[in-house]
Tab-separated table of C-alpha atoms in Angstrom:
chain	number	residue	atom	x	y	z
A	1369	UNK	CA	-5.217	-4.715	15.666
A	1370	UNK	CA	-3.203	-8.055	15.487
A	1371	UNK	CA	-5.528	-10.988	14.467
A	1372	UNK	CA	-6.043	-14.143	12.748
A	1373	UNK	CA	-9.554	-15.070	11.770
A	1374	UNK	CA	-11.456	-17.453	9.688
A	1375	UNK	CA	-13.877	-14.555	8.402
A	1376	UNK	CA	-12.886	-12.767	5.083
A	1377	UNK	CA	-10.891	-9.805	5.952
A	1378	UNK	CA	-13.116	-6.462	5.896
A	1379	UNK	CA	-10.480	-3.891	4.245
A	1380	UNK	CA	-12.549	-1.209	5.022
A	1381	UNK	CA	-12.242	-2.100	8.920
A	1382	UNK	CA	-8.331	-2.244	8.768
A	1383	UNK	CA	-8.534	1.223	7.201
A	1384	UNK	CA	-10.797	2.734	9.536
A	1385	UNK	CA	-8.654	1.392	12.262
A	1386	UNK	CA	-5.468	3.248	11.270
A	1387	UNK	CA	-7.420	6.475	10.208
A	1388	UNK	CA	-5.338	9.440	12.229
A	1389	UNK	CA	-6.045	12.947	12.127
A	1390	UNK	CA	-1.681	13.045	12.321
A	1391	UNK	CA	-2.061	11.319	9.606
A	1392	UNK	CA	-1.301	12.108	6.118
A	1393	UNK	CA	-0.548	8.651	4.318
A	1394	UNK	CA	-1.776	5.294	4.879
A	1395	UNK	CA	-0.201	2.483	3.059
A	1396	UNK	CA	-2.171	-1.075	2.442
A	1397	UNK	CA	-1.278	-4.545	1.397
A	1398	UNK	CA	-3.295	-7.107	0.659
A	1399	UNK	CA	-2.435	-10.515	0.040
A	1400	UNK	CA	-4.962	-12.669	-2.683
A	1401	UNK	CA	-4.970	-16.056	-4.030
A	1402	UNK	CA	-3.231	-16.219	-7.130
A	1403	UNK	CA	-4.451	-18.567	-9.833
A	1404	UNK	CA	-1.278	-20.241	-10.523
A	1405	UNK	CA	1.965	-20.877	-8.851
A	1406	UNK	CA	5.123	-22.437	-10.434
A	1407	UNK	CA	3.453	-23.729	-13.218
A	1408	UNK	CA	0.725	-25.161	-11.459
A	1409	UNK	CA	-2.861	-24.401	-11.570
A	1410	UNK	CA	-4.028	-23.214	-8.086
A	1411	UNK	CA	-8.056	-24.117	-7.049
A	1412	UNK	CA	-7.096	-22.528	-3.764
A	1413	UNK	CA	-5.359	-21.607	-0.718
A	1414	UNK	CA	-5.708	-23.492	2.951
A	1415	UNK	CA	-4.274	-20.979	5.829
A	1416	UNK	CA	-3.607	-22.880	9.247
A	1417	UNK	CA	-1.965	-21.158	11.825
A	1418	UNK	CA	-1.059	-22.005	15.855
A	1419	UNK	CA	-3.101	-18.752	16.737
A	1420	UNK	CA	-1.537	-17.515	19.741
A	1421	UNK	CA	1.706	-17.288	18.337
A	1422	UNK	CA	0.780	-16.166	15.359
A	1423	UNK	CA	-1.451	-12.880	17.108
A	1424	UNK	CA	1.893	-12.551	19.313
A	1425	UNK	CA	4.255	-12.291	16.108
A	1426	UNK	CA	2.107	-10.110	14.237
A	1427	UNK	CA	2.061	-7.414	17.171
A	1428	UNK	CA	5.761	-8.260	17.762
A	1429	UNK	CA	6.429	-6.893	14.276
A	1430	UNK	CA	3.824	-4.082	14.772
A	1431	UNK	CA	5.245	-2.864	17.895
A	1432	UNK	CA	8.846	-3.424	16.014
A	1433	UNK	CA	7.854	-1.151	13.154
A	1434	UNK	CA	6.487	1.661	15.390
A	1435	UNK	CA	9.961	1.290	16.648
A	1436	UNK	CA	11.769	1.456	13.462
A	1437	UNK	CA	9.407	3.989	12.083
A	1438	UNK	CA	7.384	7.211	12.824
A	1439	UNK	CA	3.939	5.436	11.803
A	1440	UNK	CA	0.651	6.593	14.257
A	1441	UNK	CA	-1.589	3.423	13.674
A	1442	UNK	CA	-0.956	-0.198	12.152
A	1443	UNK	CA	-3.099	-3.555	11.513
A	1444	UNK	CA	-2.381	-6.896	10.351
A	1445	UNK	CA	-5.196	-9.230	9.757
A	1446	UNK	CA	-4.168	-13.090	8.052
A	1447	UNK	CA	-7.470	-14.995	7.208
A	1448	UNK	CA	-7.597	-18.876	7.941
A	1449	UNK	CA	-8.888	-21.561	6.436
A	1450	UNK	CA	-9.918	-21.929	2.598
A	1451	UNK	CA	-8.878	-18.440	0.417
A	1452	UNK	CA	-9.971	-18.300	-2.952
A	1453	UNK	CA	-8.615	-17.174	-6.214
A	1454	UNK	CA	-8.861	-13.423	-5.577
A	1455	UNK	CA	-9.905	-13.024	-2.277
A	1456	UNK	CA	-7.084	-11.937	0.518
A	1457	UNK	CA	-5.180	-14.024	2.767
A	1458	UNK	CA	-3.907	-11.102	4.185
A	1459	UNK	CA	-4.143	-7.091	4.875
A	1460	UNK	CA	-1.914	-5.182	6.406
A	1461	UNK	CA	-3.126	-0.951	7.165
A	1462	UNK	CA	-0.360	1.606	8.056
A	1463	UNK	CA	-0.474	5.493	8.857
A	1464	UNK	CA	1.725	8.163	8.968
A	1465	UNK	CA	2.726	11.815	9.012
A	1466	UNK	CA	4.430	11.329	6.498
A	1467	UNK	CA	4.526	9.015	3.323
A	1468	UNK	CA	8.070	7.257	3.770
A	1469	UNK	CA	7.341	5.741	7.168
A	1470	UNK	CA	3.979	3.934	5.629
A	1471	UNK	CA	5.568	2.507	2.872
A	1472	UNK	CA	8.216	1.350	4.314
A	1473	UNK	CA	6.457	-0.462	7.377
A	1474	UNK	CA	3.552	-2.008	5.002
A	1475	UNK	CA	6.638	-3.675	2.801
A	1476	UNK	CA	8.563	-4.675	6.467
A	1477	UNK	CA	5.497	-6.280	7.795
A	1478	UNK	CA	4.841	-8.600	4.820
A	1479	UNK	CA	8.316	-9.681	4.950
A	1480	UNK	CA	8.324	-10.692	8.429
A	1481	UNK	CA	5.040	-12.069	8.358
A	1482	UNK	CA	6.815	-14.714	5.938
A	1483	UNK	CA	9.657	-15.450	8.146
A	1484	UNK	CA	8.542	-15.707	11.485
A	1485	UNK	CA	4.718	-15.868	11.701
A	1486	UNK	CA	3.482	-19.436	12.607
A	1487	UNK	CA	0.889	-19.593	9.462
A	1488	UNK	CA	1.298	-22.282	7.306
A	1489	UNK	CA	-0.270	-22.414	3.677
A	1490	UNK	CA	-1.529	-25.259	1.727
A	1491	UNK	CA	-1.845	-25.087	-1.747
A	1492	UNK	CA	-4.564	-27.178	-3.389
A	1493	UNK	CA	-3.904	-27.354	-7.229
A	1494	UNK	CA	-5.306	-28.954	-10.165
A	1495	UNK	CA	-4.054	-32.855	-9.300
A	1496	UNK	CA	-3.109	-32.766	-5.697
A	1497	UNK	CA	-1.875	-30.420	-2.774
A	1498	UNK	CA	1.289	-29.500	-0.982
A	1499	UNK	CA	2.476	-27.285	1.899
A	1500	UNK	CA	4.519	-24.826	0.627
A	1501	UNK	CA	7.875	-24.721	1.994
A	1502	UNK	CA	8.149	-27.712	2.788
A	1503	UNK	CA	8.537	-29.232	-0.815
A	1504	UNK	CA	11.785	-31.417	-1.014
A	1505	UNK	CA	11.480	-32.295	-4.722
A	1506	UNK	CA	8.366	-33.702	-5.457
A	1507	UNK	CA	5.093	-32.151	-3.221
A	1508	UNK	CA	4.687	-34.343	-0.209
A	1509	UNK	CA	1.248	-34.814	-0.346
A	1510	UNK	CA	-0.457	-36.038	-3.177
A	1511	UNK	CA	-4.648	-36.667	-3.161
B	1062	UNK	CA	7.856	-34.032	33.966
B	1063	UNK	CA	5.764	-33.714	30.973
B	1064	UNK	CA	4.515	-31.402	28.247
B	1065	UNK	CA	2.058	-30.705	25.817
B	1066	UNK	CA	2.859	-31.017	22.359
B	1067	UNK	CA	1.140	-29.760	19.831
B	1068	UNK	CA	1.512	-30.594	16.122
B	1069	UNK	CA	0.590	-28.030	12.921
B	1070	UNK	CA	0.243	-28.356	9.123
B	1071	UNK	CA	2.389	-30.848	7.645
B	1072	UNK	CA	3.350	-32.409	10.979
B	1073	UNK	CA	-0.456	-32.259	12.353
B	1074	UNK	CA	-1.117	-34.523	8.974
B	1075	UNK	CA	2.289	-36.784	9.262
B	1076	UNK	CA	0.956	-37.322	13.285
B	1077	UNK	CA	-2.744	-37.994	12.386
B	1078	UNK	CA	-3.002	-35.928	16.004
B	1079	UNK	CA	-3.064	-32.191	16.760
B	1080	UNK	CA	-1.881	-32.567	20.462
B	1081	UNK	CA	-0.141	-34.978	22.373
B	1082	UNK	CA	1.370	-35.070	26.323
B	1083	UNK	CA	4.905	-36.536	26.171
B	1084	UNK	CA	6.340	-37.576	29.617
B	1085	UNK	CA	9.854	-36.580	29.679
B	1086	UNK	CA	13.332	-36.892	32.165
B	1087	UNK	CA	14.135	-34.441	34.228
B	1088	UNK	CA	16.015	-31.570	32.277
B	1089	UNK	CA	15.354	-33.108	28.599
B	1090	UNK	CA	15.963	-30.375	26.001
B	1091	UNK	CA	13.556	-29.662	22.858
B	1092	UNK	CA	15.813	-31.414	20.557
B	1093	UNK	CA	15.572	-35.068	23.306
B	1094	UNK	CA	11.630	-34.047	22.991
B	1095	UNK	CA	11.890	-34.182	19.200
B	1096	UNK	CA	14.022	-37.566	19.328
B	1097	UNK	CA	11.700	-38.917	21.470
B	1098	UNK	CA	8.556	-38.008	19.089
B	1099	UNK	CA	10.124	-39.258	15.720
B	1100	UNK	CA	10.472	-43.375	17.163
B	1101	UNK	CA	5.887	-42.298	18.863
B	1102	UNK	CA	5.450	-41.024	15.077
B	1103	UNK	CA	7.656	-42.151	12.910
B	1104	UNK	CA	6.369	-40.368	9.960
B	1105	UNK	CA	7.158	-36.959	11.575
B	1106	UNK	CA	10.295	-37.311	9.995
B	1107	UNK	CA	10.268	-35.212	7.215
B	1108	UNK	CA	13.717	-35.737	4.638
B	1109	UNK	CA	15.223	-31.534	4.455
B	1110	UNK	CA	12.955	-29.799	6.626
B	1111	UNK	CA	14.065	-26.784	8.329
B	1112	UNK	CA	12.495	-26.452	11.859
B	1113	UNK	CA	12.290	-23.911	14.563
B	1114	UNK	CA	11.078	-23.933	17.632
B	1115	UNK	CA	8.198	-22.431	20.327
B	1116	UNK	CA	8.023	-23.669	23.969
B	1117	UNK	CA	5.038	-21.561	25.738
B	1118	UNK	CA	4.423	-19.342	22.187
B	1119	UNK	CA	8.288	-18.300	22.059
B	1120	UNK	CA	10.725	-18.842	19.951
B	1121	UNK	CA	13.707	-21.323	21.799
B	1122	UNK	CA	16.898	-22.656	20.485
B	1123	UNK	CA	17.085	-27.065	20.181
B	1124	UNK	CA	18.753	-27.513	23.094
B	1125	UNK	CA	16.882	-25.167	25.057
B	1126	UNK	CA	15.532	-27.569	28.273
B	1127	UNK	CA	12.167	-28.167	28.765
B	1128	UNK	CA	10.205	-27.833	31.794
B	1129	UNK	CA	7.357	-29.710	33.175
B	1130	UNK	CA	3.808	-28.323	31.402
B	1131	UNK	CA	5.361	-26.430	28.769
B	1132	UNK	CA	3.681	-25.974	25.436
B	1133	UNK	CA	5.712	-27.200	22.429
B	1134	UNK	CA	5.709	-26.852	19.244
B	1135	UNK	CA	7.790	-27.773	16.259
B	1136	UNK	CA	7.385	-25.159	13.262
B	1137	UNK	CA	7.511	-26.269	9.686
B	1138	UNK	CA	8.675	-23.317	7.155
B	1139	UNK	CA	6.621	-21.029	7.732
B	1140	UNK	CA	4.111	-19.324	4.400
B	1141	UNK	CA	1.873	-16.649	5.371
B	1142	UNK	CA	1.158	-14.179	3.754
B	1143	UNK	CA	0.894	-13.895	-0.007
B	1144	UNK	CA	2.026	-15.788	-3.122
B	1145	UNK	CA	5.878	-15.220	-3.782
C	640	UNK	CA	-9.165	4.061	-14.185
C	641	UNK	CA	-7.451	7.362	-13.772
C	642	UNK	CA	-10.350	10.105	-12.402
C	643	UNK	CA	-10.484	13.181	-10.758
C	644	UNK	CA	-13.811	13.405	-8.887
C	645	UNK	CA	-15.877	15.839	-6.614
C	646	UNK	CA	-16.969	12.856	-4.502
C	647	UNK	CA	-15.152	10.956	-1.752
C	648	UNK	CA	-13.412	7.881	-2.907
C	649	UNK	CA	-14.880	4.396	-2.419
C	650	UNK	CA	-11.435	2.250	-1.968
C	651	UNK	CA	-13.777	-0.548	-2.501
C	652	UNK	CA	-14.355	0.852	-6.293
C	653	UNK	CA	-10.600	1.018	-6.689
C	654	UNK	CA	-9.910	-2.311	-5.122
C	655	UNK	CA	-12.908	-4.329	-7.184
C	656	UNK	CA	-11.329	-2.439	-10.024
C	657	UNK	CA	-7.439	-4.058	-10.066
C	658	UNK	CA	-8.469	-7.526	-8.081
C	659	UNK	CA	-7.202	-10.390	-10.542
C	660	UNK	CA	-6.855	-13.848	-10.507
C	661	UNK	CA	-3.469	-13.313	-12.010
C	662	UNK	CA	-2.716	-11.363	-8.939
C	663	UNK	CA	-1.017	-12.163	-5.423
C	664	UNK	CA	-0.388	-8.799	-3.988
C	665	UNK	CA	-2.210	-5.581	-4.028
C	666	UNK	CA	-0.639	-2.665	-2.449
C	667	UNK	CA	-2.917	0.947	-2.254
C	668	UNK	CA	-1.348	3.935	-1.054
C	669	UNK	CA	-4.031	7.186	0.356
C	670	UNK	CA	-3.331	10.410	0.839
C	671	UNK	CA	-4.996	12.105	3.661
C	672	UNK	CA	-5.517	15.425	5.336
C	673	UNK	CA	-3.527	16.055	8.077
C	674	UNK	CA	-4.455	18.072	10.987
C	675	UNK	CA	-1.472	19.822	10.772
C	676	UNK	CA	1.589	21.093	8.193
C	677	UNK	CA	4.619	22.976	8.988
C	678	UNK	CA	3.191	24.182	12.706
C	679	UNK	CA	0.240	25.195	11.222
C	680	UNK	CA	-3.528	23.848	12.645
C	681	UNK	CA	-4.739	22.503	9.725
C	682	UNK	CA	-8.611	22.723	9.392
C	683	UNK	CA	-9.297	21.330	5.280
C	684	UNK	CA	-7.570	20.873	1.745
C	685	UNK	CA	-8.848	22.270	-0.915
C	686	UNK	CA	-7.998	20.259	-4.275
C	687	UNK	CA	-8.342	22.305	-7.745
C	688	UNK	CA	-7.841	20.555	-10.888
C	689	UNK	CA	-7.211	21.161	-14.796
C	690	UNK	CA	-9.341	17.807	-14.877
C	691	UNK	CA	-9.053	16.653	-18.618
C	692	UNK	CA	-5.002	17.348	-18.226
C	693	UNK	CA	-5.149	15.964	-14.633
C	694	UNK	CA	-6.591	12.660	-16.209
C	695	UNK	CA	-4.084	12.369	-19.055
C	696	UNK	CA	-1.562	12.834	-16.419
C	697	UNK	CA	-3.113	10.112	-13.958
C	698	UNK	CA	-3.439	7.706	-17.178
C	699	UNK	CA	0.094	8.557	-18.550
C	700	UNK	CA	1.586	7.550	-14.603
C	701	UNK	CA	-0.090	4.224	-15.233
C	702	UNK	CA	1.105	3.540	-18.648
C	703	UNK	CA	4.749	4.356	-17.523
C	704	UNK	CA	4.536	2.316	-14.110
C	705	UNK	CA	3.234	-0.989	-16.455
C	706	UNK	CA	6.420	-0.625	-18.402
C	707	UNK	CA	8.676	0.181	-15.689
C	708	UNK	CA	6.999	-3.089	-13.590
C	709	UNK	CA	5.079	-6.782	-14.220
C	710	UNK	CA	1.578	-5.291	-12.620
C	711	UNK	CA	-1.857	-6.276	-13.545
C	712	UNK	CA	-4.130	-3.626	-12.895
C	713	UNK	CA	-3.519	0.144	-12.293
C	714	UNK	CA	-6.172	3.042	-10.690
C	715	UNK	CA	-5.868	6.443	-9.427
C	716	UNK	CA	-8.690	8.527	-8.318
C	717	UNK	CA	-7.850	12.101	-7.002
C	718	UNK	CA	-10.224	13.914	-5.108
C	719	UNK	CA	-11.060	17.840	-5.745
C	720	UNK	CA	-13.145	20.263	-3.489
C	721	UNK	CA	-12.716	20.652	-0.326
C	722	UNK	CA	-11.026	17.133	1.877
C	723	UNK	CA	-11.609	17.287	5.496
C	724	UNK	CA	-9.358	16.109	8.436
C	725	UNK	CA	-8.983	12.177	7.960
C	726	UNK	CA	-10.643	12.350	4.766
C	727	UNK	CA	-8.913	10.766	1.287
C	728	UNK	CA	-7.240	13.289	-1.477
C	729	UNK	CA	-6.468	10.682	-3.526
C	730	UNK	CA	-5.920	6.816	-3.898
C	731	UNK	CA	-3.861	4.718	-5.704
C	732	UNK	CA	-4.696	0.430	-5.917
C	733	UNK	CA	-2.289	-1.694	-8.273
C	734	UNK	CA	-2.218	-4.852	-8.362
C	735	UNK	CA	0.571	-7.746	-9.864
C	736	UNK	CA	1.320	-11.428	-9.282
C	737	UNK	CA	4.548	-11.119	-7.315
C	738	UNK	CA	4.264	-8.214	-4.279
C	739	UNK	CA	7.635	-6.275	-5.537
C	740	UNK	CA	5.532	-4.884	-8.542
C	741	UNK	CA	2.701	-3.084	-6.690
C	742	UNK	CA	4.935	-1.866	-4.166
C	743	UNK	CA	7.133	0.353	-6.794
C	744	UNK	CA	4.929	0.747	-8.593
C	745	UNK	CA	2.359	2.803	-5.839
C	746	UNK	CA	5.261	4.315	-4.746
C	747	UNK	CA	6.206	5.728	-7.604
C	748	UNK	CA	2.412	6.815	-9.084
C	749	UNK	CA	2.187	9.354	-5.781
C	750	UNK	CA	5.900	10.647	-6.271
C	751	UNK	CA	5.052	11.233	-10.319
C	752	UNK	CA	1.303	12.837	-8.829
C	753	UNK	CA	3.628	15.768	-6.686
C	754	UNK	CA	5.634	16.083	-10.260
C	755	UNK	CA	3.083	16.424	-13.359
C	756	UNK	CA	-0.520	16.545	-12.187
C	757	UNK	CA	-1.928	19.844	-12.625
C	758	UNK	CA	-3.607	19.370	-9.348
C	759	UNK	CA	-2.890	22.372	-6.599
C	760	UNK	CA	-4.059	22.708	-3.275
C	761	UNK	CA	-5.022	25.070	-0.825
C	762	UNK	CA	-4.705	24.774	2.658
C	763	UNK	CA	-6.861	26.125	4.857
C	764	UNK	CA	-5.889	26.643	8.160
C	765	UNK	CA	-6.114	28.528	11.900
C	766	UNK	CA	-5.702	32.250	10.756
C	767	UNK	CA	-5.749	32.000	6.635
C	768	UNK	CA	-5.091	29.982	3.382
C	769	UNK	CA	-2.089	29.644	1.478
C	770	UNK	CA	-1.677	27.503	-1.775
C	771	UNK	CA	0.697	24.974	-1.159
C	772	UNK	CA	3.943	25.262	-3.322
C	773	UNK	CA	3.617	28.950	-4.426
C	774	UNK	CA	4.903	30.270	-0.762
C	775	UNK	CA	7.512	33.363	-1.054
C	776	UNK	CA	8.188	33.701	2.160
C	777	UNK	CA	4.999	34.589	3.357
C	778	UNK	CA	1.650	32.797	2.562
C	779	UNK	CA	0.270	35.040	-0.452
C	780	UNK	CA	-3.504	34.627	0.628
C	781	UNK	CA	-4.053	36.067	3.690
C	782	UNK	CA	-8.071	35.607	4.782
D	921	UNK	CA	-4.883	34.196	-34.318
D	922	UNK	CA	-6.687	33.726	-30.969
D	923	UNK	CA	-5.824	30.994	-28.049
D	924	UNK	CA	-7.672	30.121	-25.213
D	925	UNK	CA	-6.226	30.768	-21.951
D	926	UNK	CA	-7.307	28.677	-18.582
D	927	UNK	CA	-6.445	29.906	-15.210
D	928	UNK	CA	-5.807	27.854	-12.050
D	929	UNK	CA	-5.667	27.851	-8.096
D	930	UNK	CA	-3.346	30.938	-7.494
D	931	UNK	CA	-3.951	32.441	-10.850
D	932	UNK	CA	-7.527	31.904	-11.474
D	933	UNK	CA	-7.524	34.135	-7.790
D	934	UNK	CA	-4.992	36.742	-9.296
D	935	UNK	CA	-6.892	37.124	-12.739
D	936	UNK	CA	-9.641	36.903	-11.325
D	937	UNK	CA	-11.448	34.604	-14.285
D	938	UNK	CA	-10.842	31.178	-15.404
D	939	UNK	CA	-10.573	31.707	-18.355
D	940	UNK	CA	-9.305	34.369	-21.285
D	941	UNK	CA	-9.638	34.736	-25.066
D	942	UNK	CA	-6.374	36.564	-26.115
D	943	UNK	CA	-5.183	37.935	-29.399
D	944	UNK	CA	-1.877	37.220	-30.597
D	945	UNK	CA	0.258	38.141	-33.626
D	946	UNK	CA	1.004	34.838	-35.747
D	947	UNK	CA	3.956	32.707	-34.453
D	948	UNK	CA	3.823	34.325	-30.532
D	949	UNK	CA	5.538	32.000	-28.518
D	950	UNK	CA	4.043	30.932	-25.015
D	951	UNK	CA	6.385	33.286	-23.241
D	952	UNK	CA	5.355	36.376	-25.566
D	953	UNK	CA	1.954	35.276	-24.549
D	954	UNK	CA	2.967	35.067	-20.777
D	955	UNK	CA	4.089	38.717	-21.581
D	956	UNK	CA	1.263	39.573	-23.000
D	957	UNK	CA	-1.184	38.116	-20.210
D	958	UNK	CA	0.795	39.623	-17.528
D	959	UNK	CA	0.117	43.597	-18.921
D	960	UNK	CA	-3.789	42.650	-19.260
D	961	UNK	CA	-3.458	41.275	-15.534
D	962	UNK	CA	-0.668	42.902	-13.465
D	963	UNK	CA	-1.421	40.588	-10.367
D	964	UNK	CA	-0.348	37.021	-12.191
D	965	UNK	CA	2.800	38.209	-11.462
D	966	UNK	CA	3.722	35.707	-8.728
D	967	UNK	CA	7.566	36.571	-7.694
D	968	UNK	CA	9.547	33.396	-7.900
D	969	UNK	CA	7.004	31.287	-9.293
D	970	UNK	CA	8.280	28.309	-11.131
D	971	UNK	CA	6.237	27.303	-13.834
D	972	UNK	CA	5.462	24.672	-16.330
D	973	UNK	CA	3.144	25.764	-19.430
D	974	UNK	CA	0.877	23.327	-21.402
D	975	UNK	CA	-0.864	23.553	-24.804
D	976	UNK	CA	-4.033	21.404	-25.644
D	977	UNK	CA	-3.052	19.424	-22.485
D	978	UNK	CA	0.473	18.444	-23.225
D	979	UNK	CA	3.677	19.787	-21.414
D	980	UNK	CA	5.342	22.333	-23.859
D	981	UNK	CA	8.459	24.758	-23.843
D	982	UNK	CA	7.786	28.313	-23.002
D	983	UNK	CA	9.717	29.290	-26.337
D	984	UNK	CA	6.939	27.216	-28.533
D	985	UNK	CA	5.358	28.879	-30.724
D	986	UNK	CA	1.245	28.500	-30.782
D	987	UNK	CA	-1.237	28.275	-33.172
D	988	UNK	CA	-5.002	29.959	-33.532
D	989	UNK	CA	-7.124	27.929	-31.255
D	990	UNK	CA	-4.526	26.503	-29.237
D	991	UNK	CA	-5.593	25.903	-25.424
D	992	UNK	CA	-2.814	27.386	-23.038
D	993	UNK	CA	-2.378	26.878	-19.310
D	994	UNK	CA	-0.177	28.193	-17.091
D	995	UNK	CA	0.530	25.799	-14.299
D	996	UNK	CA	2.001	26.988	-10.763
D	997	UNK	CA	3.527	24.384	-8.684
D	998	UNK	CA	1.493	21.488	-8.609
D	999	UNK	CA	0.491	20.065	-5.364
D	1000	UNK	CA	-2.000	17.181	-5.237
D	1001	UNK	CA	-1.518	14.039	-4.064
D	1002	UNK	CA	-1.045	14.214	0.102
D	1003	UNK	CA	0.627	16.394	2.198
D	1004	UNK	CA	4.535	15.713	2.545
């Protein structure tokens, strides 16, 4: 289950999805809206992504992990659209025999997610906006 | 030839489009493509940014050439995910 | 919230519990029964607790992880009785503002669980039941 | 003096009760008791047991000495958490 979606993510779903009877670990991350970032109060998140790509990435590093690991069942879901302060942009699911091979493809998959995943984030803080990552000195895009 | 550009986040904004068809020469590689779409939008030009690249949803080097109906697109850092 | 409990677990309790608007990761790790351990058909757990000490235990883990790491919000719930195939033992939900944080620190609440929770376990399987971590040689509970 | 003894998982089953009032002579240790416990109940001898001991919940030494009221539990391997 590789998907972007403008719904809030059901965690519950995610975790039902990786549910193995081989299983005897499943690892989860979830990714929330924090309320402040670099000294700047945050109102919200705004996800965009070029959704193709971005379902093709995420099961590129699923099927990448299952390589590098011994896991029976992963997920990645990344919300779109406005996230608020608290809710999740993102959940990642993982199961495995064994511990070790959960952890360690949860933490994988959020790195890769933010390296090669074609989501973009806007943050929307108290006085403007900006995209992050694209800051050269001063946010590029005031209100 | 030509090919369908299309245009997220930052650049979507800096555009003021989503999508665009660029008509092209024969053999014209993503980086001519990018050239070409900085004098249509001049505000695409973005001082520092660090770009990759997608023809047809995969990931191509700049002077990868381009061929006639492919699907471009010019990624911005990317910042999915969760807060650092 | 550090419980031991007859019931299954709601990961939605657990999750509700640590969400924070300080936060931007939350990482949960679940144990689960496996249908199998060491060649043997596994059929259930069966969790026994010393529950006041299990609870100081669960709380103490907590108290040492928000030293060791920057987290926000800590629970472990551990289930006793009998946990069938598929079914959670226990789950662990932290949550902090950078991801690093809840990572170590899950990983390290169900390594210190294995260590110092006076929490044992039977496992019942195709032919008998053994408690896990006494075995001589041969299971000592034959059926 | 008198301490309360709890039994768990394997030695609940090898007792046979959960729990045990036992007399002591002032100043027993927990391994005098452990002495003690095992000639009332032959079968808690597990062979090659490791074991921790606690007193009123709290990790202790087995040469601490115990006090009248003092709850004492012997704990076997622990094992919760999920399987490895």
């Amino acid at each position: 289950m590789f998907r972007v979606q403008n719904d809030p993510i059901d965690l519950n779903e995610l975790v039902r999805y990786v549910t193995d009877a081989e299983a005897g670990a499943i690892a989860t991350f979830i990714g929330t809206t924090r309320n402040n970032n670099e000294g700047r109060n945050v109102i919200a998140l705004d996800y965009e992504a070029y959704p193709e790509m971005a379902e093709k990435e995420l099961a590129r590093i699923g099927a990448e992990a299952a390589q590098k690991w011994q896991i029976q069942r992963m997920a990645i879901v990344h919300r779109l659209g406005p996230v608020q302060i608290g809710e999740a942009s993102v959940i990642i699911a993982v199961s495995s025999a064994h511990r070790e091979a959960a952890f360690a493809a949860s933490r994988f998959a959020i790195e890769e997610i933010k390296k090669t995943v074609p989501i973009w984030k806007k943050e929307v803080f108290e006085g403007g906006e900006v995209w992050i990552g694209t800051q050269t000195g001063q946010p590029l895009t005031q209100r | 030839m030509k090919v369908r550009v299309k245009f997220f986040a930052i650049l979507r904004e800096r555009a003021g489009t989503g999508e665009v068809m660029q008509e092209l020469s024969e053999g014209a590689t993503v980086n001519e493509l990018w050239q070409a779409l900085q004098k249509a939008f001049p505000k695409l030009n973005v001082p520092g940014i660090r770009m990759l690249y997608a023809v047809n949803q995969n990931y191509v080097g700049a002077n990868d050439t381009l061929h006639d109906g492919d699907e471009v697109v010019f990624i911005p850092p990317v910042s999915g995910g969760c807060p650092r």
